[in-house]
Coordinates of C-alpha atoms and ligand atoms in Angstrom, one line a residue:
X1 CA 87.9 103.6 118.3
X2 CA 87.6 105.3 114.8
X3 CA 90.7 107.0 115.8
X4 CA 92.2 104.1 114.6
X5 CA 91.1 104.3 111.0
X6 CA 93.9 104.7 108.7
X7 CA 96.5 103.5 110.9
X8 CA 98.7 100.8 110.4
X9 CA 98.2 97.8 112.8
X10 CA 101.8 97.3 114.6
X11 CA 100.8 93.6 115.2
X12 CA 99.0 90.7 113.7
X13 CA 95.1 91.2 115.6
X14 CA 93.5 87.9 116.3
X15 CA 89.9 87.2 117.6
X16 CA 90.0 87.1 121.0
X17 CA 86.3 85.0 120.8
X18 CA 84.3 83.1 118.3
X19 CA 82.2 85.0 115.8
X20 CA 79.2 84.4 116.5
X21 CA 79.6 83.7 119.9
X22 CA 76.8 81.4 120.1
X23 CA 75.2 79.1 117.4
X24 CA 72.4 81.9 116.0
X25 CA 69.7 82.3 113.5
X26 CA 70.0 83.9 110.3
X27 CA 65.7 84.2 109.9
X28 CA 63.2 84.9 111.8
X29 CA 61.1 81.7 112.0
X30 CA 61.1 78.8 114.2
X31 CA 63.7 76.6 115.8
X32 CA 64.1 73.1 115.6
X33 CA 65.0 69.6 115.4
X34 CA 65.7 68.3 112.0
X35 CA 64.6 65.1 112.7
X36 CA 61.4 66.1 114.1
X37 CA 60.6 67.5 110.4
X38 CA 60.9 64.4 108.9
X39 CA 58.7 63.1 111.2
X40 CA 55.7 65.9 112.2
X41 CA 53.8 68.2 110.3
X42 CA 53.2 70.2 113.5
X43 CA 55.3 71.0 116.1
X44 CA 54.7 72.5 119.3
X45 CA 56.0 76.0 120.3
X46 CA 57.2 76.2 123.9
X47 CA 58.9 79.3 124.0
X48 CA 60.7 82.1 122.7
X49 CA 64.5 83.4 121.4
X50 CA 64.9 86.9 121.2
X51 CA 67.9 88.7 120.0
X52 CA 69.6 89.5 123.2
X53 CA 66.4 87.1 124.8
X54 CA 67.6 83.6 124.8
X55 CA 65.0 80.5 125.8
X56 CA 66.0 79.1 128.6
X57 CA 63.9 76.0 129.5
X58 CA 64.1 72.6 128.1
X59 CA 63.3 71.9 124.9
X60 CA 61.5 67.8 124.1
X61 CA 60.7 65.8 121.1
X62 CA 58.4 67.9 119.0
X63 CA 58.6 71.1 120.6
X64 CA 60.1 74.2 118.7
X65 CA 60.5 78.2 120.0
X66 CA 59.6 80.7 118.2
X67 CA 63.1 82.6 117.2
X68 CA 64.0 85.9 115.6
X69 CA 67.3 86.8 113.5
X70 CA 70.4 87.0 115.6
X71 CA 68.6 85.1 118.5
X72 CA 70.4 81.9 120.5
X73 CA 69.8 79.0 119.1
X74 CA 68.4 76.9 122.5
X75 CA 70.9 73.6 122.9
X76 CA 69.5 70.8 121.4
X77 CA 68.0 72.6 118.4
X78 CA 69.7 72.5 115.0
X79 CA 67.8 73.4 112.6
X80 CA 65.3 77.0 111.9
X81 CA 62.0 76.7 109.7
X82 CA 61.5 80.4 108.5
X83 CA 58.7 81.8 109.2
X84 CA 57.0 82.2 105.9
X85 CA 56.6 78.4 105.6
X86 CA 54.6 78.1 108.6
X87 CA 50.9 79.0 109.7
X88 CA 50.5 79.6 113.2
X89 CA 47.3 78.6 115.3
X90 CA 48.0 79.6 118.5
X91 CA 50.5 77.0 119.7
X92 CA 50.7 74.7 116.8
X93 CA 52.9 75.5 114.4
X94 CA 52.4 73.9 111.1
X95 CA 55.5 72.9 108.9
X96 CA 54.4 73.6 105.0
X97 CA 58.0 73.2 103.8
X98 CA 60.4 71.6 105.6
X99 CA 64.4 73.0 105.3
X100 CA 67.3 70.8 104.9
X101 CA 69.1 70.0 107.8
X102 CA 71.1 72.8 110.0
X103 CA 69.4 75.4 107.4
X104 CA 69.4 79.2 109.1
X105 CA 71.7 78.2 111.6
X106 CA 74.8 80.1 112.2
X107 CA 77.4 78.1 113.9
X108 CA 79.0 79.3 116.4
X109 CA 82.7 81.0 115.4
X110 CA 80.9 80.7 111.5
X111 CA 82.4 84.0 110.9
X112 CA 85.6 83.8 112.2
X113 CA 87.0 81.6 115.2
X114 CA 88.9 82.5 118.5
X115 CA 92.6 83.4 117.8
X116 CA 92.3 83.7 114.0
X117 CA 94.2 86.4 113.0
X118 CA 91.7 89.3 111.7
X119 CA 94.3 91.6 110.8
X120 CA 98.2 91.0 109.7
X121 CA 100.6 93.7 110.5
X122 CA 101.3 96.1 108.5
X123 CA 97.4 96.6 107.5
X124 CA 96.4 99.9 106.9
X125 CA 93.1 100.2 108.8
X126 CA 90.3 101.2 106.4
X127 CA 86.3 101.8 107.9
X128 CA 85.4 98.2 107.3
X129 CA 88.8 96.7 109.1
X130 CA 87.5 99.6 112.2
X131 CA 83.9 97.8 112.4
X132 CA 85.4 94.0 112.1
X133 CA 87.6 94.7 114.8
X134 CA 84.7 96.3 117.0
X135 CA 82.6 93.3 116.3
X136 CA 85.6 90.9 117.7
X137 CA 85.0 93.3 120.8
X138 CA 88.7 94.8 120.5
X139 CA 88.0 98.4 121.8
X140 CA 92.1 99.1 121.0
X141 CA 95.1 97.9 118.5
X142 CA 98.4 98.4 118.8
X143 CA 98.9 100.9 115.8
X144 CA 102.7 102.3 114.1
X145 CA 103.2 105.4 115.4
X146 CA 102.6 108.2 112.9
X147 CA 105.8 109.5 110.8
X148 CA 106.3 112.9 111.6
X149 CA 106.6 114.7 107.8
X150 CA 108.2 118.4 107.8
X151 CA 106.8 119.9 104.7
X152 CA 108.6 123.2 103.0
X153 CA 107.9 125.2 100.0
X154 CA 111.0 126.7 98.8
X155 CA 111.1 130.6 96.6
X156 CA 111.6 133.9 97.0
X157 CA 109.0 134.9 94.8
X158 CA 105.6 132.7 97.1
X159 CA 103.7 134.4 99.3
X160 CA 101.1 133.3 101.4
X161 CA 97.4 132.9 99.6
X162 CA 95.3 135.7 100.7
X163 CA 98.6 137.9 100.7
X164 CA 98.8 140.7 98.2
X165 CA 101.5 139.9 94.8
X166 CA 103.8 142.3 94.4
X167 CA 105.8 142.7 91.7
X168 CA 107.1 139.5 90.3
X169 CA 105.1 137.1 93.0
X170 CA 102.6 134.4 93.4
X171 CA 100.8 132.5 95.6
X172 CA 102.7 129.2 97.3
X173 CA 100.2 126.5 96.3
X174 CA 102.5 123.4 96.9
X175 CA 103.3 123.4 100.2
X176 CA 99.3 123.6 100.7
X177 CA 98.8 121.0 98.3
X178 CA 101.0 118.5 99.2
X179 CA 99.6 118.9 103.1
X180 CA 96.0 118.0 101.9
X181 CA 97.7 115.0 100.3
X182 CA 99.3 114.2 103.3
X183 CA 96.2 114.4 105.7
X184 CA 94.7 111.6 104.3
X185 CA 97.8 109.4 105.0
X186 CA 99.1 108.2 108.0
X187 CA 101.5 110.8 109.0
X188 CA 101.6 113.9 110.7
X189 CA 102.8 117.0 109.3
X190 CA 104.1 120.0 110.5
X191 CA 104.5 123.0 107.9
X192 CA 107.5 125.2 107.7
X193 CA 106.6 127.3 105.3
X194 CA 108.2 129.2 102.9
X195 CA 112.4 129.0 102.7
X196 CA 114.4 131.5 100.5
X197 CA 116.6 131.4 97.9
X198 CA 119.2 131.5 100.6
X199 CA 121.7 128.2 101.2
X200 CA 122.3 129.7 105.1
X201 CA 118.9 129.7 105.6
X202 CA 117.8 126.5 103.6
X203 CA 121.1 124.6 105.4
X204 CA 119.5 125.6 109.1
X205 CA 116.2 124.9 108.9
X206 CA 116.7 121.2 107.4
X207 CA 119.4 120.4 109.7
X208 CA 116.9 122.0 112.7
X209 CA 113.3 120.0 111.0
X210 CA 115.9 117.0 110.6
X211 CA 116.3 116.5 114.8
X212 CA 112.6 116.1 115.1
X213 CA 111.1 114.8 111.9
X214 CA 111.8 111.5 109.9
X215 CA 111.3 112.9 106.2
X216 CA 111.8 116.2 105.1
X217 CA 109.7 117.0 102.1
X218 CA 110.9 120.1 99.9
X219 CA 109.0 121.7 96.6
X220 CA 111.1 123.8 94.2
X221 CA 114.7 124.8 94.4
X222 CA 115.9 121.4 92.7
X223 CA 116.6 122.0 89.2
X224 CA 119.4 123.8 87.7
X225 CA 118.7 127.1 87.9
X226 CA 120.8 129.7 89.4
X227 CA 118.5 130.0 93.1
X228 CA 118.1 126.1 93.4
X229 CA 120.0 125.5 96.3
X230 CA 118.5 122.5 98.0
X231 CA 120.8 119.7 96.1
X232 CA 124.0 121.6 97.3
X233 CA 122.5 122.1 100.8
X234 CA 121.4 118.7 101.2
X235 CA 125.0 117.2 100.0
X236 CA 126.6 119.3 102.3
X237 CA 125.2 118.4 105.5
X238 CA 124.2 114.8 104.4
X239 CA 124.1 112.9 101.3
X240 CA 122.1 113.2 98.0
X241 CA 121.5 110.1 97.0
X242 CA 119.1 110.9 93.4
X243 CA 118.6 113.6 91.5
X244 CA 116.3 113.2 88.4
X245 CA 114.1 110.8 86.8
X246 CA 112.9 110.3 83.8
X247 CA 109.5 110.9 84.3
X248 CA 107.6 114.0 82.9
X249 CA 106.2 115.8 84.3
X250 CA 108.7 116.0 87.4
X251 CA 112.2 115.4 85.9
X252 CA 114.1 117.2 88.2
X253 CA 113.4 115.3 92.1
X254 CA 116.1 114.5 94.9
X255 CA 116.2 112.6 97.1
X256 CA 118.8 111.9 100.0
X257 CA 119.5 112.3 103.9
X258 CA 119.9 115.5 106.0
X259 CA 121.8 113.7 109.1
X260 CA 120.0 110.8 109.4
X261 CA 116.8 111.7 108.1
X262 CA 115.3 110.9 104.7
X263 CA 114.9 113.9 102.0
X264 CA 112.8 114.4 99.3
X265 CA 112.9 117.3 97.1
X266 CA 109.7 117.7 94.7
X267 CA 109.9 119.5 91.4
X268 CA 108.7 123.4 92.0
X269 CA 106.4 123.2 89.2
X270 CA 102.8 122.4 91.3
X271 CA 101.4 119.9 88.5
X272 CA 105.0 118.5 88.6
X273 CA 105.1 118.5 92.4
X274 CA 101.6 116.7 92.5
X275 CA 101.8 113.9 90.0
X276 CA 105.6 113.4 92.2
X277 CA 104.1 113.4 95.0
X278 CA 101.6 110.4 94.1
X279 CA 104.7 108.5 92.2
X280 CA 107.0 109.4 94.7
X281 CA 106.2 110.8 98.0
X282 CA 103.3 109.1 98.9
X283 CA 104.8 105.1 98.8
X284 CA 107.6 106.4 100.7
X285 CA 105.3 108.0 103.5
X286 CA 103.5 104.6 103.3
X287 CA 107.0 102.9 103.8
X288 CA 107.5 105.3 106.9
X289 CA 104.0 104.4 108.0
X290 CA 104.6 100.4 108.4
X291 CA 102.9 99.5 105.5
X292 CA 104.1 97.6 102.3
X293 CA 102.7 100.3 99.6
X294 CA 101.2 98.5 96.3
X295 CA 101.3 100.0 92.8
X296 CA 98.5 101.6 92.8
X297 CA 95.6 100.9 91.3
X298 CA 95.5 101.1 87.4
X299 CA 93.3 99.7 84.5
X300 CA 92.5 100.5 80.6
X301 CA 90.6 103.1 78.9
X302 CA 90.2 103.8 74.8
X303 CA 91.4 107.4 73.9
X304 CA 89.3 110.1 73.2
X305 CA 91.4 112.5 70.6
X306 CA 94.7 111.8 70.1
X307 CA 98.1 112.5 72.2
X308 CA 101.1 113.8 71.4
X309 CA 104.0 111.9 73.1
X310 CA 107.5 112.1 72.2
X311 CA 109.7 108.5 73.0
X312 CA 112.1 108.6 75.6
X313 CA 110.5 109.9 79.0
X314 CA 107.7 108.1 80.8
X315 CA 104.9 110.7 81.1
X316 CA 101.7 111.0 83.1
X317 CA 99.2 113.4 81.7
X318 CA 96.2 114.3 83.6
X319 CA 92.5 112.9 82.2
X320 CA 88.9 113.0 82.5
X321 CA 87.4 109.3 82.1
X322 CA 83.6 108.5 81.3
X323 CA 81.9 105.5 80.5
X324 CA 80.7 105.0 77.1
X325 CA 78.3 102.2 76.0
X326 CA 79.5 99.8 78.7
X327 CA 83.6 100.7 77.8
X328 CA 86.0 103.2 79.8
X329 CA 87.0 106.3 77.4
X330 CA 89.3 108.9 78.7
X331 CA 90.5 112.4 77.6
X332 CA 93.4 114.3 78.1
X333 CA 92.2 117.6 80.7
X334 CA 93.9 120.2 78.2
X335 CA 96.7 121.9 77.9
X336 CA 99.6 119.5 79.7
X337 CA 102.0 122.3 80.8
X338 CA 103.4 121.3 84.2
X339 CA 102.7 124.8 85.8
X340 CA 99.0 124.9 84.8
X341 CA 97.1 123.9 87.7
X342 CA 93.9 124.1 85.4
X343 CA 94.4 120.7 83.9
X344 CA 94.0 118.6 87.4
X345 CA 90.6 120.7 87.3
X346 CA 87.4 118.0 86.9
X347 CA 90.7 115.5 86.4
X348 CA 89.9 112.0 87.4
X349 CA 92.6 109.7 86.6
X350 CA 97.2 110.0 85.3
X351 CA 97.2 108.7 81.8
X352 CA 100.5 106.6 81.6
X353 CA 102.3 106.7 78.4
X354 CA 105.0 104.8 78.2
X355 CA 108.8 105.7 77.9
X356 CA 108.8 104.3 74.1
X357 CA 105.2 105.4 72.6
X358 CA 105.1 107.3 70.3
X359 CA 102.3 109.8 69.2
X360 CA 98.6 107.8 70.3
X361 CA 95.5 108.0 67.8
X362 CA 92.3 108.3 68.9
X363 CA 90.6 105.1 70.1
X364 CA 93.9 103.7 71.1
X365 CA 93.8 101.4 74.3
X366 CA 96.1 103.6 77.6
X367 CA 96.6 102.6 80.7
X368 CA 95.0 104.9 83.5
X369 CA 95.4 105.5 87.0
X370 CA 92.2 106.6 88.6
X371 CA 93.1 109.3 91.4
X372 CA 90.5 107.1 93.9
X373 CA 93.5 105.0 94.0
X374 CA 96.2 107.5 94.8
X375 CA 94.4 110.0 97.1
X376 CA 94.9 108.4 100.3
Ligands
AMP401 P1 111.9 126.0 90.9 O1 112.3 124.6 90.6 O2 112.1 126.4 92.3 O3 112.6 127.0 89.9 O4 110.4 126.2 90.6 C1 109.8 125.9 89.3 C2 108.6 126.7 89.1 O5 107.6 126.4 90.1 C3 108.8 128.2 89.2 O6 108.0 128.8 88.3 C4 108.3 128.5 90.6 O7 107.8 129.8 90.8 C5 107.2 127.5 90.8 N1 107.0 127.2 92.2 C6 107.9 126.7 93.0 N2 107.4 126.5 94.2 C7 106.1 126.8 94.1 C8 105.0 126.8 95.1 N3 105.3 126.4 96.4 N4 103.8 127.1 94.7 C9 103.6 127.5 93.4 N5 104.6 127.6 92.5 C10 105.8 127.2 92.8
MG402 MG1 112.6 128.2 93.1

């Protein structure tokens, strides 16, 4: 059953019983009528409710059972005294404060009521949404089938981590990167490693992943330099639909079809092909999953040290926030270069500037995306 967490329910889930099933006690106490406690200071105990254990004789006028938390509450009985308000001698139970009414008494289907809908389609199963569903006794959901993600790293110059770097190398860290961001989505990815600088070769292996995948997910080979191949690939066996947005870091990004099947071409740069990834990539994985992806979560924090921003391109930098005196503060993690990998190091959150700020002082107010919210 926890296979299902994190996927996406294909189908509105109802209750297929009440919640509790059965009218039960929230204390551990005694159970009984209300309107014997106006009446009695002393009732008599004829019995007992165990979780699991209910009473099953009759119950008359003045007469209570003895009843634990989660236990049946017998027919008849309405109302539970807890047990801290009574003094037992033997048998006789005395009443030294009476509740109100029903009080401890779960009714049955309190929590939720046969046929209610517990989950709506398109609801991305978290841990909680796994245990409600076990406790309305489903043992299986109808869940979206997984999106199959091909993911490639594009450049002559990667190699493998744990490779030896030759001259004029380095070590492919997107393609590794954007498959941990992937796991904790609901998709399944295959890796195709490494493509060259080579249109032949970039042109047959997307039209080949395209036949068995429904989004092909590209880092590098997407700007304008003289080896970035993958916008003239992709328009010649399908469409490109975008190239470019005016985001830093991550200006240059396509996106388009190879056949039928949806294309998305990250920056090469990795800080570039992360902070695109959450932006970009991973609502439209959400979209492929069945689910209806929000903006993510983002709130406010007061600068610590100022920020250089020039108008004209939205930017996210990188930050590390901290709680000062009861009020958020956040830092920019270094250097902002969108090759250095260093700056995501002990980064918590995407600072947003927007397209028309200007330079920010320090204490100004910035809005900030805490990673919790984009990491899964
Ligand atoms: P490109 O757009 O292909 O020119 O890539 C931009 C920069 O990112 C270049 O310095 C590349 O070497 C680097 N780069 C591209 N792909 C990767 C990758 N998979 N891992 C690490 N760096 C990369
Ligand atoms: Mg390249």
């Amino acid at each position: 059953m926890s296979a299902l967490n994190g996927r996406v329910a294909a189908a509105d889930i109802r209750a297929p019983v009440n919640l509790p099933p059965f009218p039960s006690s929230a204390m551990d106490g005694y159970a009984c009528r209300a309107r014997d406690l106006a009446e009695k200071s002393h009732l008599q105990r004829v019995g007992e409710s165990m979780a699991g254990h209910p009473f099953e004789g009759s119950i008359g006028p003045g007469e209570c059972v003895r009843i634990t938390t989660g236990a049946a509450v017998p027919d008849g009985l309405d109302t539970v005294v807890i047990q801290e308000n009574t003094r037992v001698e033997d048998d006789r139970i005395e009443i030294l404060e009476a509740p109100a009414a029903g009080a401890n008494v779960r009714a049955t289907g309190h929590d939720v009521k046969t046929g209610e809908v517990v989950i709506r389609q398109g609801q991305r199963l978290n841990p909680m949404d796994v245990g409600w569903i076990a406790a309305c006794g489903i043992a299986d959901a109808v869940v979206v089938e997984l999106p199959r993600i091909a993911v490639f790293s594009t450049g002559d110059e990667l190699v493998m981590p744990g490779e030896a770097l030759n001259a004029g190398q380095i070590f492919d860290s997107n393609r590794i990167a954007v498959s941990a961001l992937l796991s904790a989505l609901p998709a399944r990815v295959t890796d195709l490693g490494i493509l060259p600088d080579d249109p032949d070769r970039i042109r047959t292996a997307l039209l080949h992943a395209a036949a068995e995948h429904d989004l092909l997910l590209t880092s590098g080979g997407v700007s304008v330099g003289d080896a970035d191949y993958l916008k003239e690939v992709v328009d010649s066996i399908g469409s490109l639909d975008l190239w470019r947005m005016n985001l830093k870091p991550g200006k240059p990004i396509a996106y388009g079809r190879v056949a039928e099947t949806p294309f998305l071409g990250l920056p090469g740069n990795p800080v570039s092909t992360i902070v695109t990834f959450l932006l970009v990539a991973r609502p439209v994985v959400l979209s492929l999953a069945g689910t209806e992806p929000e903006a993510p979560f983002s709130t406010t924090a007061l600068l610590e040290g100022s920020l250089r921003h020039n108008p004209g391109r939205e930017e996210f930098q990188r930050g590390v926030m901290r709680m000062v005196a009861g009020e958020r503060h956040v830092r920019v993690s270094g250097d902002q270069s969108s090759n250095r990998l260093a700056t995501f190091s002990g980064a918590d959150c995407l600072i947003r500037i927007p397209k028309s700020s200007v330079d920010l002082p320090e204490g100004a107010a910035v809005e900030v995306l805490p990673f919790h919210g984009l990491l899964g």
